[in-house]
Amino acid sequence: MHSKKIVVFSLIAFIFANTAIAQNKSRLHKILASGELRVGTTGDWNPMTVRDPASNSYKGFDIDVMTELAKDMGVKLKFVPTEWKTLINGIMADKYDISTSASVTPQRIRTVGFTKSYYQVSTVPLTLKKNLAK
């Protein structure tokens, strides 16, 4: 009899938990309901995201990608200025919905989701031609 009570209690808890989860809207649902995609961007990483202080507008590859994403979703696009050190915190604090150009680290993947990369950045050593033999 005791084990039946545990099973029934577990089922009730499972149903309530799933109902609560189902009632929470995903970030996608919130974006579509608000009609606005808020993108956190630093505006200081050329050619990915560059802010023009004179016009307070952004340009760059990440900006183009986010513009097309908002267009495909049928929502307005709003760029939210942020800094590298608060890029992830801004998502967690609901200051913006998505960010760009964030590198994947073990610490970050514990708190936010990442898409597959749409752009690969490589680092290569550079030197003056006169130093090639060295």
PDB file of N, CA, C and O in Angstrom, residues 17 25 65 88:
ATOM      1  N   ALA A  17       4.482  19.063 -12.687  1.00  0.00           N
ATOM      2  CA  ALA A  17       5.742  19.598 -13.210  1.00  0.00           C
ATOM      3  C   ALA A  17       5.645  19.811 -14.714  1.00  0.00           C
ATOM      4  O   ALA A  17       6.054  20.847 -15.235  1.00  0.00           O
ATOM      5  N   LYS A  25       6.301  29.882 -21.390  1.00  0.00           N
ATOM      6  CA  LYS A  25       6.546  30.093 -22.814  1.00  0.00           C
ATOM      7  C   LYS A  25       8.039  30.111 -23.092  1.00  0.00           C
ATOM      8  O   LYS A  25       8.821  30.638 -22.314  1.00  0.00           O
ATOM      9  N   VAL A  65      23.263  38.975 -40.342  1.00  0.00           N
ATOM     10  CA  VAL A  65      22.631  37.698 -39.998  1.00  0.00           C
ATOM     11  C   VAL A  65      21.409  37.936 -39.112  1.00  0.00           C
ATOM     12  O   VAL A  65      20.341  37.360 -39.332  1.00  0.00           O
ATOM     13  N   ILE A  88      26.758  37.242 -21.730  1.00  0.00           N
ATOM     14  CA  ILE A  88      25.899  36.139 -21.290  1.00  0.00           C
ATOM     15  C   ILE A  88      24.944  36.610 -20.190  1.00  0.00           C
ATOM     16  O   ILE A  88      23.766  36.243 -20.181  1.00  0.00           O
TER      17      ILE A  88
END
